[in-house]
PDB file of C-alpha atoms and ligand atoms in Angstrom:
ATOM      1  CA  MET Q   1     -12.879 -15.052  -7.769  1.00 58.00           C
ATOM      2  CA  ASN Q   2     -12.222 -18.603  -8.694  1.00 68.00           C
ATOM      3  CA  LYS Q   3      -8.911 -18.471 -10.535  1.00 84.00           C
ATOM      4  CA  PRO Q   4      -6.435 -15.899  -9.758  1.00 90.00           C
ATOM      5  CA  PRO Q   5      -5.756 -13.370 -12.547  1.00 94.00           C
ATOM      6  CA  LYS Q   6      -2.702 -13.561 -14.770  1.00 94.00           C
ATOM      7  CA  ILE Q   7      -0.485 -10.541 -13.914  1.00 96.00           C
ATOM      8  CA  LEU Q   8       2.225  -8.515 -15.871  1.00 95.00           C
ATOM      9  CA  LEU Q   9       4.134  -6.799 -12.981  1.00 97.00           C
ATOM     10  CA  VAL Q  10       6.101  -3.801 -14.160  1.00 97.00           C
ATOM     11  CA  GLY Q  11       8.644  -2.636 -11.657  1.00 97.00           C
ATOM     12  CA  CYS Q  12       9.725  -5.132  -8.957  1.00 97.00           C
ATOM     13  CA  GLY Q  13      11.583  -3.132  -6.351  1.00 95.00           C
ATOM     14  CA  ASN Q  14      10.491  -3.104  -2.777  1.00 93.00           C
ATOM     15  CA  MET Q  15       6.811  -3.086  -3.348  1.00 95.00           C
ATOM     16  CA  GLY Q  16       6.943  -5.247  -6.457  1.00 96.00           C
ATOM     17  CA  GLN Q  17       8.850  -7.835  -4.504  1.00 96.00           C
ATOM     18  CA  ALA Q  18       6.498  -7.676  -1.662  1.00 94.00           C
ATOM     19  CA  LEU Q  19       3.683  -8.336  -3.919  1.00 96.00           C
ATOM     20  CA  LEU Q  20       5.322 -11.092  -5.920  1.00 96.00           C
ATOM     21  CA  LYS Q  21       6.071 -12.909  -2.489  1.00 95.00           C
ATOM     22  CA  GLY Q  22       2.419 -12.444  -1.479  1.00 94.00           C
ATOM     23  CA  TRP Q  23       1.138 -13.953  -4.921  1.00 96.00           C
ATOM     24  CA  LEU Q  24       3.441 -16.850  -4.811  1.00 95.00           C
ATOM     25  CA  GLU Q  25       2.439 -17.418  -1.130  1.00 93.00           C
ATOM     26  CA  GLN Q  26      -1.146 -17.371  -1.978  1.00 92.00           C
ATOM     27  CA  GLY Q  27      -0.730 -20.010  -4.507  1.00 92.00           C
ATOM     28  CA  TRP Q  28      -0.463 -18.179  -7.667  1.00 94.00           C
ATOM     29  CA  ALA Q  29       1.228 -20.313 -10.658  1.00 95.00           C
ATOM     30  CA  ARG Q  30       4.611 -18.983 -11.492  1.00 96.00           C
ATOM     31  CA  SER Q  31       3.499 -19.254 -15.259  1.00 94.00           C
ATOM     32  CA  ASP Q  32       0.553 -16.807 -14.523  1.00 95.00           C
ATOM     33  CA  ILE Q  33       3.098 -14.018 -13.559  1.00 96.00           C
ATOM     34  CA  GLN Q  34       5.363 -12.058 -15.921  1.00 95.00           C
ATOM     35  CA  VAL Q  35       7.648  -9.269 -14.533  1.00 97.00           C
ATOM     36  CA  VAL Q  36       9.622  -6.467 -16.213  1.00 97.00           C
ATOM     37  CA  GLU Q  37      12.476  -5.220 -14.073  1.00 97.00           C
ATOM     38  CA  PRO Q  38      15.647  -3.615 -15.363  1.00 96.00           C
ATOM     39  CA  ASP Q  39      17.758  -3.973 -12.108  1.00 96.00           C
ATOM     40  CA  LYS Q  40      19.998  -6.932 -12.409  1.00 96.00           C
ATOM     41  CA  ASP Q  41      20.116  -7.761  -8.692  1.00 96.00           C
ATOM     42  CA  ALA Q  42      16.180  -7.817  -8.568  1.00 96.00           C
ATOM     43  CA  GLN Q  43      16.076  -9.856 -11.653  1.00 96.00           C
ATOM     44  CA  SER Q  44      18.335 -12.439  -9.865  1.00 96.00           C
ATOM     45  CA  THR Q  45      15.921 -12.340  -7.124  1.00 95.00           C
ATOM     46  CA  ILE Q  46      12.884 -12.957  -9.301  1.00 96.00           C
ATOM     47  CA  GLU Q  47      14.464 -15.637 -11.280  1.00 96.00           C
ATOM     48  CA  SER Q  48      15.361 -17.476  -8.058  1.00 96.00           C
ATOM     49  CA  LEU Q  49      11.698 -17.432  -7.442  1.00 95.00           C
ATOM     50  CA  GLY Q  50      10.972 -19.331 -10.536  1.00 95.00           C
ATOM     51  CA  VAL Q  51       9.312 -16.489 -12.084  1.00 96.00           C
ATOM     52  CA  GLU Q  52       9.794 -15.275 -15.732  1.00 93.00           C
ATOM     53  CA  VAL Q  53      11.489 -11.861 -15.836  1.00 96.00           C
ATOM     54  CA  SER Q  54      12.268  -9.326 -18.601  1.00 96.00           C
ATOM     55  CA  GLY Q  55      14.750  -6.419 -18.523  1.00 95.00           C
ATOM     56  CA  ALA Q  56      12.581  -4.387 -20.932  1.00 92.00           C
ATOM     57  CA  ARG Q  57       9.112  -4.210 -21.977  1.00 89.00           C
ATOM     58  CA  VAL Q  58       7.327  -7.398 -23.096  1.00 88.00           C
ATOM     59  CA  ALA Q  59       5.712  -7.295 -26.534  1.00 83.00           C
ATOM     60  CA  ASN Q  60       2.932  -9.521 -25.634  1.00 81.00           C
ATOM     61  CA  THR Q  61       1.267 -10.601 -22.360  1.00 84.00           C
ATOM     62  CA  HIS Q  62      -1.547 -12.981 -21.429  1.00 85.00           C
ATOM     63  CA  ALA Q  63      -2.028 -10.998 -18.304  1.00 91.00           C
ATOM     64  CA  GLU Q  64      -5.319  -9.596 -17.365  1.00 93.00           C
ATOM     65  CA  VAL Q  65      -3.924  -7.142 -14.829  1.00 96.00           C
ATOM     66  CA  VAL Q  66      -0.950  -4.978 -15.604  1.00 96.00           C
ATOM     67  CA  VAL Q  67       0.318  -3.930 -12.191  1.00 97.00           C
ATOM     68  CA  LEU Q  68       2.522  -0.840 -12.081  1.00 97.00           C
ATOM     69  CA  ALA Q  69       4.886  -0.699  -9.239  1.00 97.00           C
ATOM     70  CA  VAL Q  70       7.546   1.793 -10.676  1.00 97.00           C
ATOM     71  CA  LYS Q  71       8.345   5.236  -9.002  1.00 94.00           C
ATOM     72  CA  PRO Q  72       5.697   7.876  -9.740  1.00 92.00           C
ATOM     73  CA  GLN Q  73       8.553   9.657 -11.809  1.00 92.00           C
ATOM     74  CA  GLN Q  74       9.269   6.841 -13.894  1.00 94.00           C
ATOM     75  CA  LEU Q  75       5.729   6.472 -15.122  1.00 95.00           C
ATOM     76  CA  LYS Q  76       6.077   9.039 -17.717  1.00 94.00           C
ATOM     77  CA  ILE Q  77       8.591   6.966 -19.325  1.00 93.00           C
ATOM     78  CA  VAL Q  78       7.222   3.595 -18.538  1.00 94.00           C
ATOM     79  CA  LEU Q  79       3.501   4.253 -19.572  1.00 94.00           C
ATOM     80  CA  PRO Q  80       4.009   4.948 -23.301  1.00 92.00           C
ATOM     81  CA  ASP Q  81       5.679   1.460 -23.624  1.00 90.00           C
ATOM     82  CA  TYR Q  82       2.392  -0.011 -23.011  1.00 88.00           C
ATOM     83  CA  LEU Q  83       0.098   1.879 -25.244  1.00 85.00           C
ATOM     84  CA  ASP Q  84      -0.329  -0.775 -27.494  1.00 81.00           C
ATOM     85  CA  PHE Q  85      -1.785  -2.963 -24.596  1.00 77.00           C
ATOM     86  CA  THR Q  86      -4.597  -0.727 -24.303  1.00 70.00           C
ATOM     87  CA  GLU Q  87      -6.733  -2.357 -26.858  1.00 70.00           C
ATOM     88  CA  LYS Q  88      -6.524  -5.668 -25.341  1.00 74.00           C
ATOM     89  CA  GLY Q  89      -8.898  -5.449 -22.377  1.00 81.00           C
ATOM     90  CA  HIS Q  90      -6.279  -5.329 -19.664  1.00 90.00           C
ATOM     91  CA  VAL Q  91      -6.858  -3.363 -16.575  1.00 95.00           C
ATOM     92  CA  PHE Q  92      -3.901  -1.211 -15.410  1.00 96.00           C
ATOM     93  CA  LEU Q  93      -3.394  -1.246 -11.591  1.00 98.00           C
ATOM     94  CA  SER Q  94      -0.943   1.343 -10.359  1.00 97.00           C
ATOM     95  CA  ILE Q  95       0.237   1.558  -6.886  1.00 96.00           C
ATOM     96  CA  ALA Q  96       2.441   4.760  -7.555  1.00 94.00           C
ATOM     97  CA  ALA Q  97       1.883   7.295  -4.738  1.00 89.00           C
ATOM     98  CA  GLY Q  98       0.006  10.633  -5.679  1.00 88.00           C
ATOM     99  CA  ARG Q  99      -0.568  10.105  -9.392  1.00 92.00           C
ATOM    100  CA  PRO Q 100      -4.367  10.634 -10.096  1.00 94.00           C
ATOM    101  CA  ILE Q 101      -6.351   8.505 -12.451  1.00 96.00           C
ATOM    102  CA  ALA Q 102      -6.500  11.491 -14.970  1.00 96.00           C
ATOM    103  CA  PHE Q 103      -2.836  11.052 -15.168  1.00 96.00           C
ATOM    104  CA  TYR Q 104      -2.881   7.573 -16.693  1.00 96.00           C
ATOM    105  CA  GLU Q 105      -5.839   8.549 -18.751  1.00 95.00           C
ATOM    106  CA  SER Q 106      -3.926  11.332 -20.280  1.00 95.00           C
ATOM    107  CA  ILE Q 107      -1.080   8.885 -21.487  1.00 95.00           C
ATOM    108  CA  LEU Q 108      -3.220   5.680 -22.129  1.00 92.00           C
ATOM    109  CA  GLY Q 109      -6.478   7.232 -22.939  1.00 91.00           C
ATOM    110  CA  SER Q 110      -9.988   7.607 -21.189  1.00 89.00           C
ATOM    111  CA  GLN Q 111     -11.380   4.403 -22.528  1.00 90.00           C
ATOM    112  CA  ILE Q 112      -8.907   2.343 -20.574  1.00 93.00           C
ATOM    113  CA  SER Q 113      -9.687   0.441 -17.178  1.00 95.00           C
ATOM    114  CA  ILE Q 114      -7.438   2.093 -14.666  1.00 97.00           C
ATOM    115  CA  VAL Q 115      -7.263   1.384 -10.841  1.00 98.00           C
ATOM    116  CA  ARG Q 116      -5.336   3.279  -8.637  1.00 97.00           C
ATOM    117  CA  GLY Q 117      -4.090   1.808  -5.369  1.00 97.00           C
ATOM    118  CA  MET Q 118      -2.503   2.790  -2.079  1.00 96.00           C
ATOM    119  CA  PRO Q 119      -0.762  -0.056  -0.126  1.00 96.00           C
ATOM    120  CA  ASN Q 120       1.721   0.360   2.608  1.00 94.00           C
ATOM    121  CA  MET Q 121       5.065  -0.956   3.608  1.00 92.00           C
ATOM    122  CA  SER Q 122       3.433  -3.544   5.743  1.00 94.00           C
ATOM    123  CA  ALA Q 123       2.901  -5.270   2.528  1.00 93.00           C
ATOM    124  CA  SER Q 124       6.363  -6.918   2.821  1.00 91.00           C
ATOM    125  CA  ILE Q 125       4.777  -9.053   5.815  1.00 94.00           C
ATOM    126  CA  GLY Q 126       1.364  -9.799   4.201  1.00 93.00           C
ATOM    127  CA  GLN Q 127      -0.228  -6.891   6.471  1.00 94.00           C
ATOM    128  CA  SER Q 128      -0.860  -4.308   4.117  1.00 95.00           C
ATOM    129  CA  MET Q 129      -3.932  -1.922   4.127  1.00 96.00           C
ATOM    130  CA  THR Q 130      -4.521  -1.245   0.545  1.00 97.00           C
ATOM    131  CA  VAL Q 131      -7.177   1.246  -0.914  1.00 98.00           C
ATOM    132  CA  LEU Q 132      -8.234   1.029  -4.346  1.00 98.00           C
ATOM    133  CA  VAL Q 133     -10.268   3.401  -6.604  1.00 98.00           C
ATOM    134  CA  GLY Q 134     -11.011   2.894 -10.241  1.00 97.00           C
ATOM    135  CA  ASN Q 135     -12.212   4.817 -13.293  1.00 96.00           C
ATOM    136  CA  SER Q 136     -15.568   4.156 -14.787  1.00 96.00           C
ATOM    137  CA  MET Q 137     -14.150   1.802 -17.366  1.00 95.00           C
ATOM    138  CA  VAL Q 138     -13.381  -0.843 -14.786  1.00 96.00           C
ATOM    139  CA  ASP Q 139     -15.877  -3.772 -15.026  1.00 95.00           C
ATOM    140  CA  HIS Q 140     -16.973  -6.284 -12.344  1.00 95.00           C
ATOM    141  CA  ARG Q 141     -14.438  -8.809 -13.280  1.00 94.00           C
ATOM    142  CA  GLN Q 142     -11.424  -6.368 -13.425  1.00 95.00           C
ATOM    143  CA  HIS Q 143     -12.555  -5.051 -10.142  1.00 96.00           C
ATOM    144  CA  GLU Q 144     -12.527  -8.579  -8.519  1.00 96.00           C
ATOM    145  CA  ALA Q 145      -9.273  -9.168 -10.245  1.00 96.00           C
ATOM    146  CA  CYS Q 146      -7.775  -6.169  -8.731  1.00 97.00           C
ATOM    147  CA  GLU Q 147      -8.982  -6.705  -5.336  1.00 97.00           C
ATOM    148  CA  ALA Q 148      -7.343 -10.350  -5.456  1.00 96.00           C
ATOM    149  CA  VAL Q 149      -4.072  -8.960  -6.605  1.00 97.00           C
ATOM    150  CA  MET Q 150      -3.952  -6.722  -3.559  1.00 97.00           C
ATOM    151  CA  ALA Q 151      -5.540  -9.092  -1.063  1.00 96.00           C
ATOM    152  CA  ALA Q 152      -2.538 -11.197  -1.418  1.00 95.00           C
ATOM    153  CA  VAL Q 153      -0.638  -8.864   0.791  1.00 95.00           C
ATOM    154  CA  GLY Q 154      -3.360  -7.820   3.342  1.00 96.00           C
ATOM    155  CA  ARG Q 155      -6.628  -5.942   3.645  1.00 96.00           C
ATOM    156  CA  VAL Q 156      -8.268  -4.180   0.669  1.00 98.00           C
ATOM    157  CA  ALA Q 157     -10.975  -1.390   0.870  1.00 98.00           C
ATOM    158  CA  TRP Q 158     -12.448   0.348  -2.141  1.00 98.00           C
ATOM    159  CA  LEU Q 159     -12.915   4.326  -2.287  1.00 97.00           C
ATOM    160  CA  GLU Q 160     -15.775   6.023  -4.535  1.00 94.00           C
ATOM    161  CA  ASP Q 161     -14.266   9.332  -4.306  1.00 95.00           C
ATOM    162  CA  GLU Q 162     -10.754   9.494  -5.583  1.00 96.00           C
ATOM    163  CA  SER Q 163     -10.229  13.043  -4.037  1.00 94.00           C
ATOM    164  CA  LEU Q 164     -10.041  11.294  -0.658  1.00 96.00           C
ATOM    165  CA  MET Q 165      -6.889   9.244  -1.865  1.00 95.00           C
ATOM    166  CA  ASN Q 166      -4.587  12.014  -0.501  1.00 94.00           C
ATOM    167  CA  THR Q 167      -6.059  11.466   2.912  1.00 95.00           C
ATOM    168  CA  VAL Q 168      -5.976   7.732   2.597  1.00 96.00           C
ATOM    169  CA  THR Q 169      -2.285   8.109   1.916  1.00 94.00           C
ATOM    170  CA  ALA Q 170      -1.900  10.260   4.891  1.00 96.00           C
ATOM    171  CA  ILE Q 171      -3.513   7.829   7.431  1.00 97.00           C
ATOM    172  CA  SER Q 172      -2.421   4.347   6.021  1.00 95.00           C
ATOM    173  CA  GLY Q 173       0.393   4.976   3.610  1.00 94.00           C
ATOM    174  CA  SER Q 174       2.280   7.193   5.718  1.00 95.00           C
ATOM    175  CA  GLY Q 175       0.713   5.758   8.999  1.00 96.00           C
ATOM    176  CA  PRO Q 176       3.527   3.092   9.648  1.00 96.00           C
ATOM    177  CA  ALA Q 177       6.064   5.997  10.222  1.00 97.00           C
ATOM    178  CA  TYR Q 178       3.697   7.642  12.830  1.00 98.00           C
ATOM    179  CA  VAL Q 179       3.464   4.348  14.685  1.00 98.00           C
ATOM    180  CA  PHE Q 180       7.299   3.907  14.443  1.00 98.00           C
ATOM    181  CA  LEU Q 181       7.382   7.396  16.143  1.00 98.00           C
ATOM    182  CA  LEU Q 182       5.116   6.364  18.803  1.00 98.00           C
ATOM    183  CA  ILE Q 183       7.317   3.381  19.431  1.00 98.00           C
ATOM    184  CA  GLU Q 184      10.597   5.653  19.509  1.00 98.00           C
ATOM    185  CA  SER Q 185       8.832   8.367  21.623  1.00 98.00           C
ATOM    186  CA  LEU Q 186       7.578   5.611  24.152  1.00 98.00           C
ATOM    187  CA  ALA Q 187      11.103   4.116  24.457  1.00 98.00           C
ATOM    188  CA  ALA Q 188      12.706   7.371  24.796  1.00 98.00           C
ATOM    189  CA  ALA Q 189      10.400   8.383  27.589  1.00 98.00           C
ATOM    190  CA  GLY Q 190      11.316   5.102  29.334  1.00 98.00           C
ATOM    191  CA  ILE Q 191      14.869   5.870  29.135  1.00 98.00           C
ATOM    192  CA  ASP Q 192      14.390   9.516  30.343  1.00 98.00           C
ATOM    193  CA  MET Q 193      12.793   7.815  33.469  1.00 98.00           C
ATOM    194  CA  GLY Q 194      15.868   5.581  33.968  1.00 98.00           C
ATOM    195  CA  LEU Q 195      15.311   2.450  32.078  1.00 98.00           C
ATOM    196  CA  SER Q 196      18.022   0.808  30.058  1.00 98.00           C
ATOM    197  CA  ARG Q 197      17.927   1.499  26.304  1.00 98.00           C
ATOM    198  CA  GLU Q 198      17.354  -2.133  25.580  1.00 98.00           C
ATOM    199  CA  LEU Q 199      14.485  -2.709  28.100  1.00 98.00           C
ATOM    200  CA  ALA Q 200      12.799   0.635  27.066  1.00 98.00           C
ATOM    201  CA  ALA Q 201      13.052  -0.298  23.392  1.00 98.00           C
ATOM    202  CA  GLU Q 202      11.519  -3.879  24.230  1.00 98.00           C
ATOM    203  CA  LEU Q 203       8.898  -2.563  26.271  1.00 98.00           C
ATOM    204  CA  ALA Q 204       7.722   0.043  23.840  1.00 98.00           C
ATOM    205  CA  LEU Q 205       7.856  -2.270  20.710  1.00 98.00           C
ATOM    206  CA  ALA Q 206       6.082  -5.292  22.479  1.00 98.00           C
ATOM    207  CA  THR Q 207       3.349  -3.015  23.944  1.00 98.00           C
ATOM    208  CA  VAL Q 208       2.449  -1.500  20.498  1.00 98.00           C
ATOM    209  CA  ALA Q 209       2.548  -4.960  18.910  1.00 97.00           C
ATOM    210  CA  GLY Q 210       0.477  -6.480  21.757  1.00 98.00           C
ATOM    211  CA  ALA Q 211      -2.094  -3.613  21.794  1.00 98.00           C
ATOM    212  CA  SER Q 212      -2.423  -3.735  18.038  1.00 96.00           C
ATOM    213  CA  VAL Q 213      -3.203  -7.368  18.158  1.00 96.00           C
ATOM    214  CA  LEU Q 214      -5.453  -6.958  20.936  1.00 97.00           C
ATOM    215  CA  ALA Q 215      -7.359  -4.172  19.100  1.00 97.00           C
ATOM    216  CA  ILE Q 216      -7.655  -6.153  16.010  1.00 95.00           C
ATOM    217  CA  ASN Q 217      -8.937  -9.238  17.589  1.00 96.00           C
ATOM    218  CA  SER Q 218     -11.277  -7.443  20.036  1.00 97.00           C
ATOM    219  CA  GLU Q 219     -14.989  -7.079  19.455  1.00 97.00           C
ATOM    220  CA  VAL Q 220     -14.996  -3.640  21.026  1.00 97.00           C
ATOM    221  CA  ASP Q 221     -13.438  -0.608  19.557  1.00 97.00           C
ATOM    222  CA  PRO Q 222     -10.087   1.005  20.563  1.00 97.00           C
ATOM    223  CA  ALA Q 223     -11.862   3.720  22.560  1.00 97.00           C
ATOM    224  CA  GLU Q 224     -13.757   1.270  24.638  1.00 98.00           C
ATOM    225  CA  LEU Q 225     -10.433  -0.948  25.155  1.00 98.00           C
ATOM    226  CA  ARG Q 226      -8.643   2.468  26.373  1.00 98.00           C
ATOM    227  CA  ARG Q 227     -11.730   2.801  28.895  1.00 97.00           C
ATOM    228  CA  GLN Q 228     -11.160  -0.747  30.129  1.00 96.00           C
ATOM    229  CA  VAL Q 229      -7.502  -0.306  30.818  1.00 96.00           C
ATOM    230  CA  THR Q 230      -8.002   2.761  32.677  1.00 97.00           C
ATOM    231  CA  SER Q 231      -8.854   2.474  36.130  1.00 96.00           C
ATOM    232  CA  PRO Q 232     -10.185   5.834  38.028  1.00 96.00           C
ATOM    233  CA  GLY Q 233      -7.447   7.476  39.809  1.00 96.00           C
ATOM    234  CA  GLY Q 234      -4.712   5.077  38.481  1.00 97.00           C
ATOM    235  CA  THR Q 235      -1.605   5.501  36.441  1.00 97.00           C
ATOM    236  CA  THR Q 236      -2.987   5.078  32.906  1.00 97.00           C
ATOM    237  CA  GLU Q 237      -5.729   7.745  33.795  1.00 98.00           C
ATOM    238  CA  ALA Q 238      -2.503  10.105  34.875  1.00 98.00           C
ATOM    239  CA  ALA Q 239      -0.989   9.690  31.607  1.00 98.00           C
ATOM    240  CA  LEU Q 240      -4.089  10.011  29.377  1.00 98.00           C
ATOM    241  CA  ALA Q 241      -4.693  13.239  31.352  1.00 97.00           C
ATOM    242  CA  VAL Q 242      -1.820  14.608  29.614  1.00 98.00           C
ATOM    243  CA  LEU Q 243      -2.129  12.983  26.347  1.00 97.00           C
ATOM    244  CA  MET Q 244      -6.083  14.117  25.998  1.00 97.00           C
ATOM    245  CA  ASP Q 245      -5.654  17.480  27.788  1.00 97.00           C
ATOM    246  CA  ASN Q 246      -7.574  19.766  25.314  1.00 97.00           C
ATOM    247  CA  ASN Q 247      -7.501  16.720  22.847  1.00 97.00           C
ATOM    248  CA  ALA Q 248      -3.712  17.214  22.486  1.00 97.00           C
ATOM    249  CA  LEU Q 249      -2.942  14.032  20.868  1.00 97.00           C
ATOM    250  CA  LEU Q 250      -5.990  14.002  18.702  1.00 98.00           C
ATOM    251  CA  GLU Q 251      -5.226  17.854  17.605  1.00 98.00           C
ATOM    252  CA  LEU Q 252      -1.629  17.027  16.977  1.00 98.00           C
ATOM    253  CA  MET Q 253      -2.677  13.828  14.812  1.00 98.00           C
ATOM    254  CA  LYS Q 254      -5.302  15.883  12.762  1.00 98.00           C
ATOM    255  CA  GLU Q 255      -2.775  18.430  12.103  1.00 98.00           C
ATOM    256  CA  ALA Q 256      -0.201  15.881  10.986  1.00 98.00           C
ATOM    257  CA  VAL Q 257      -2.829  14.142   8.681  1.00 98.00           C
ATOM    258  CA  HIS Q 258      -3.738  17.457   7.425  1.00 97.00           C
ATOM    259  CA  ALA Q 259      -0.162  18.417   6.455  1.00 97.00           C
ATOM    260  CA  ALA Q 260       0.237  14.922   4.732  1.00 95.00           C
ATOM    261  CA  THR Q 261      -2.867  15.417   2.809  1.00 94.00           C
ATOM    262  CA  GLU Q 262      -1.990  18.934   1.660  1.00 94.00           C
ATOM    263  CA  ARG Q 263       1.504  17.540   0.537  1.00 91.00           C
ATOM    264  CA  GLY Q 264      -0.048  14.689  -1.302  1.00 88.00           C
ATOM    265  CA  GLN Q 265      -2.138  17.552  -3.246  1.00 86.00           C
ATOM    266  CA  ASP Q 266       0.925  19.494  -3.863  1.00 85.00           C
ATOM    267  CA  LEU Q 267       2.793  16.676  -5.300  1.00 78.00           C
ATOM    268  CA  ALA Q 268      -0.101  15.357  -7.482  1.00 74.00           C
TER     269      ALA Q 268
HETATM  270  N1  NAP O   1       7.484   1.328  -0.748  1.00 96.68           N
HETATM  271  C1  NAP O   1       6.337   1.691  -0.130  1.00 96.68           C
HETATM  272  O1  NAP O   1       6.393   1.791   1.186  1.00 96.68           O
HETATM  273  C2  NAP O   1       5.274   2.290  -0.913  1.00 96.68           C
HETATM  274  C3  NAP O   1       3.990   2.427  -0.318  1.00 96.68           C
HETATM  275  C4  NAP O   1       2.908   2.529  -1.257  1.00 96.68           C
HETATM  276  C5  NAP O   1       3.149   3.129  -2.545  1.00 96.68           C
HETATM  277  N2  NAP O   1       4.289   2.695  -3.097  1.00 96.68           N
HETATM  278  C6  NAP O   1       4.570   3.104  -4.447  1.00 96.68           C
HETATM  279  O2  NAP O   1       5.023   1.853  -5.044  1.00 96.68           O
HETATM  280  C7  NAP O   1       5.897   2.115  -6.054  1.00 96.68           C
HETATM  281  C8  NAP O   1       7.040   1.421  -5.970  1.00 96.68           C
HETATM  282  O3  NAP O   1       7.819   1.714  -4.936  1.00 96.68           O
HETATM  283  P1  NAP O   1       9.269   0.943  -4.429  1.00 96.68           P
HETATM  284  O4  NAP O   1       9.410   1.556  -3.023  1.00 96.68           O
HETATM  285  O5  NAP O   1       8.924  -0.331  -4.631  1.00 96.68           O
HETATM  286  O6  NAP O   1      10.289   1.667  -5.511  1.00 96.68           O
HETATM  287  P2  NAP O   1      11.527   1.000  -5.944  1.00 96.68           P
HETATM  288  O7  NAP O   1      12.134   0.032  -4.941  1.00 96.68           O
HETATM  289  O8  NAP O   1      12.271   1.876  -6.639  1.00 96.68           O
HETATM  290  O9  NAP O   1      10.782  -0.004  -6.998  1.00 96.68           O
HETATM  291  C9  NAP O   1      10.611   0.503  -8.341  1.00 96.68           C
HETATM  292  C10 NAP O   1      11.321  -0.574  -9.441  1.00 96.68           C
HETATM  293  O10 NAP O   1      10.886  -0.178 -10.830  1.00 96.68           O
HETATM  294  C11 NAP O   1      12.119  -0.393 -11.746  1.00 96.68           C
HETATM  295  N3  NAP O   1      11.854   0.341 -13.069  1.00 96.68           N
HETATM  296  C12 NAP O   1      12.407   1.488 -13.340  1.00 96.68           C
HETATM  297  N4  NAP O   1      12.112   1.667 -14.631  1.00 96.68           N
HETATM  298  C13 NAP O   1      11.416   0.610 -15.036  1.00 96.68           C
HETATM  299  C14 NAP O   1      10.882   0.127 -16.297  1.00 96.68           C
HETATM  300  N5  NAP O   1      10.776   0.904 -17.362  1.00 96.68           N
HETATM  301  N6  NAP O   1      10.155  -1.110 -16.414  1.00 96.68           N
HETATM  302  C15 NAP O   1      10.081  -1.741 -15.214  1.00 96.68           C
HETATM  303  N7  NAP O   1      10.632  -1.490 -14.187  1.00 96.68           N
HETATM  304  C16 NAP O   1      11.344  -0.339 -14.061  1.00 96.68           C
HETATM  305  C17 NAP O   1      13.199   0.172 -10.702  1.00 96.68           C
HETATM  306  O11 NAP O   1      14.478  -0.210 -11.217  1.00 96.68           O
HETATM  307  P3  NAP O   1      15.736   0.840 -11.094  1.00 96.68           P
HETATM  308  O12 NAP O   1      16.014   0.716  -9.488  1.00 96.68           O
HETATM  309  O13 NAP O   1      16.925   0.195 -11.975  1.00 96.68           O
HETATM  310  O14 NAP O   1      15.404   2.151 -11.598  1.00 96.68           O
HETATM  311  C18 NAP O   1      12.900  -0.380  -9.458  1.00 96.68           C
HETATM  312  O15 NAP O   1      13.497  -1.556  -9.261  1.00 96.68           O
HETATM  313  C19 NAP O   1       5.907   3.822  -6.131  1.00 96.68           C
HETATM  314  O16 NAP O   1       5.237   4.136  -7.046  1.00 96.68           O
HETATM  315  C20 NAP O   1       5.735   3.963  -4.856  1.00 96.68           C
HETATM  316  O17 NAP O   1       4.891   5.506  -4.842  1.00 96.68           O
HETATM  317  C21 NAP O   1       5.460   2.430  -2.130  1.00 96.68           C
END
């Protein structure tokens, strides 16, 4: 994409601000971004970044992409405000968790270009993993525009089958929490074995961070990396024998992802 798309951002809380920061860091012109956000504190933050913000719906926009970053439960109130935008060729890109494309179509109409996205909280440091899925109205240009919008805060992948979005949410949306639990658990195990709280926390955090960067930059997959650090008869092998006994960790992870996927289906 040659020129970044013009954006109307509706909702600028945690995720909206992460996106805004990403766009500005990627060199978006401030004049190409409009924000709607009712919260006064958030408005001050947005204004301090030199971006135009309105407390309520804007009557007109030059935006190509309308990014919806309000809470899922706020959408029913927010979407009707933008009904008259639906004849102007915008693509609506919503990052609200759980709401299917059919939900937006039921309010905006089925002839509207709609993209649903699931980023994660690492967007706040430009390290999100976002998965996008669009309806059949999304054309090539809108596809590229939505990808550029989310690529400003990390990696982007597209899904063909929307029914897998709850599983995506269970992996990459909720995933940061699983990794935080891993860090907590590793530290707690260290404390249990006599390490100080501070040292155990530092060891656990630095180990997960270092291993993640190593895995990202490696030419081999994580399973091969694991084999490379597991000497026969060594300490790592002793620990993995516990974690992998009857696929213990794998089965637990599958159960957790299954539970999160089902919960996503219930909430939709
Ligand atoms: N946070 C995450 O890690 C994460 C991950 C993936 C997806 N998401 C999705 O991202 C969306 C935003 O999440 P968040 O954590 O950023 O929520 P948030 O911090 O509550 O941000 C939502 C913002 O929208 C504002 N808002 C309410 N009504 C509005 C209106 N009519 N027009 C414009 N703005 C309005 C809210 O203002 P008030 O506070 O005044 O109501 C709030 O500042 C959610 O749908 C969530 O499912 C979040």
